[in-house]
Coordinates of C-alpha atoms in Angstrom, one line a residue:
X22 CA 171.3 51.7 111.5
X23 CA 170.7 55.4 110.9
X24 CA 169.0 57.1 113.9
X25 CA 166.8 59.9 112.5
X26 CA 165.3 61.8 115.4
X27 CA 164.6 64.7 113.0
X28 CA 164.2 63.3 109.5
X29 CA 164.4 66.9 108.1
X30 CA 168.1 66.9 109.0
X31 CA 168.9 64.7 106.0
X32 CA 168.5 67.6 103.6
X33 CA 171.8 69.4 102.9
X34 CA 171.8 73.2 103.5
X35 CA 170.8 75.2 100.5
X36 CA 169.0 72.4 98.6
X37 CA 165.5 73.5 97.4
X38 CA 162.3 71.5 97.2
X39 CA 162.5 71.1 93.4
X40 CA 166.0 69.5 93.7
X41 CA 164.8 67.1 96.5
X42 CA 161.9 66.1 94.3
X43 CA 164.0 65.6 91.2
X44 CA 166.6 63.5 93.0
X45 CA 163.7 61.5 94.7
X46 CA 162.3 60.8 91.2
X47 CA 165.6 59.6 90.0
X48 CA 165.8 57.3 93.0
X49 CA 162.3 56.1 92.3
X50 CA 163.3 55.3 88.7
X51 CA 166.2 53.3 90.0
X52 CA 163.8 51.4 92.3
X53 CA 161.6 50.5 89.3
X54 CA 164.7 49.3 87.4
X55 CA 165.7 47.2 90.4
X56 CA 162.3 45.6 90.2
X57 CA 162.5 45.0 86.5
X58 CA 166.0 43.5 87.1
X59 CA 164.4 41.0 89.5
X60 CA 161.8 40.1 86.9
X61 CA 164.6 39.6 84.4
X62 CA 166.3 37.2 86.8
X63 CA 163.0 35.4 87.3
X64 CA 162.7 35.1 83.5
X65 CA 166.3 33.8 83.4
X66 CA 165.5 31.1 86.0
X67 CA 162.1 30.2 84.5
X68 CA 163.5 29.8 81.0
X69 CA 166.5 27.7 82.3
X70 CA 164.1 25.4 84.2
X71 CA 161.8 25.2 81.1
X72 CA 164.8 24.1 79.0
X73 CA 165.6 21.4 81.4
X74 CA 162.0 20.2 81.4
X75 CA 162.0 20.2 77.6
X76 CA 165.0 17.9 77.8
X77 CA 163.2 15.6 80.2
X78 CA 160.2 15.6 78.0
X79 CA 162.3 14.5 75.0
X80 CA 163.8 11.7 77.1
X81 CA 160.3 10.6 78.2
X82 CA 159.0 10.7 74.6
X83 CA 161.9 8.6 73.5
X84 CA 161.4 6.1 76.3
X85 CA 157.7 6.0 75.4
X86 CA 158.6 4.9 71.9
X87 CA 158.4 8.3 70.1
X88 CA 162.0 8.9 69.1
X89 CA 161.2 10.9 65.9
X90 CA 159.1 13.4 67.9
X91 CA 161.7 13.5 70.7
X92 CA 164.4 14.2 68.2
X93 CA 162.4 16.9 66.3
X94 CA 161.5 18.7 69.6
X95 CA 165.0 18.3 71.1
X96 CA 166.9 19.4 68.0
X97 CA 164.8 22.5 67.6
X98 CA 164.1 23.6 71.1
X99 CA 166.5 22.2 73.7
X100 CA 169.3 24.6 74.2
X101 CA 167.8 27.1 71.8
X102 CA 168.6 30.8 72.1
X103 CA 165.7 32.8 73.5
X104 CA 166.9 35.9 71.5
X105 CA 169.2 36.0 68.5
X106 CA 172.5 34.5 69.7
X107 CA 171.6 34.8 73.4
X108 CA 170.7 32.5 76.2
X109 CA 169.1 34.3 79.2
X110 CA 172.3 34.5 81.2
X111 CA 173.7 36.7 78.4
X112 CA 170.7 39.0 78.5
X113 CA 171.1 39.3 82.2
X114 CA 174.8 40.1 81.9
X115 CA 174.3 42.6 79.1
X116 CA 171.5 44.4 81.1
X117 CA 173.6 44.5 84.2
X118 CA 176.7 45.8 82.5
X119 CA 175.0 48.2 80.0
X120 CA 172.1 49.6 81.9
X121 CA 171.6 48.7 85.5
X122 CA 175.1 49.4 86.7
X123 CA 175.3 52.6 84.8
X124 CA 172.0 53.9 86.2
X125 CA 173.1 52.9 89.7
X126 CA 176.3 54.9 89.2
X127 CA 174.5 57.9 87.9
X128 CA 172.0 57.8 90.8
X129 CA 174.8 57.6 93.4
X130 CA 176.8 60.4 91.7
X131 CA 173.7 62.7 91.6
X132 CA 173.0 62.0 95.3
X133 CA 176.6 62.7 96.2
X134 CA 176.7 65.9 94.2
X135 CA 173.3 67.3 95.3
X136 CA 172.3 65.5 98.6
X137 CA 175.7 65.0 100.2
X138 CA 175.2 61.3 99.7
X139 CA 172.0 61.2 101.7
X140 CA 169.5 58.6 100.5
X141 CA 165.7 58.9 100.5
X142 CA 165.6 62.6 101.5
X143 CA 162.2 63.1 99.7
X144 CA 160.7 60.1 101.5
X145 CA 162.2 61.1 104.9
X146 CA 160.6 64.5 104.6
X147 CA 157.3 62.9 103.6
X148 CA 157.5 60.7 106.6
X149 CA 158.1 63.7 108.9
X150 CA 155.1 65.5 107.4
X151 CA 152.8 62.5 107.6
X152 CA 153.6 60.9 110.9
X153 CA 151.8 61.9 114.2
X154 CA 154.6 63.0 116.5
X155 CA 154.5 61.4 119.9
X156 CA 152.2 58.6 118.9
X157 CA 153.2 55.0 119.2
X158 CA 153.9 53.5 115.8
X159 CA 154.8 56.9 114.4
X160 CA 158.3 57.2 115.7
X161 CA 160.9 58.9 113.5
X162 CA 163.3 55.9 113.8
X163 CA 163.6 52.6 115.6

């Protein structure tokens, strides 16, 4: 746990406000990509579950005496690619390898180069400006 009695100490010497804001915006962009990645994983799980339900539906249609409909639905939709040549796990892997991991690496490198590796400098300074010093619930750190 990081103990920040003075949140302003996170900013490296010589770093101006514009740089802190720019790096903060990059970190915010990464946070949005992290959220998008979570939605992508939700899509992956939802589509996988839907495919299993389609298979169950085909079995039930067959059991109910509708084999032609079950075969038509099953042949066309069960196991079908959601995008050309791709199941959702392939979309997730491609996103992780080609975009998400690269942006994470860039964000970390920029923080290392400009902020001495410190995270959330912009937010730490905002907290320091906005909190009421000495008031319960407004402590700088736990």
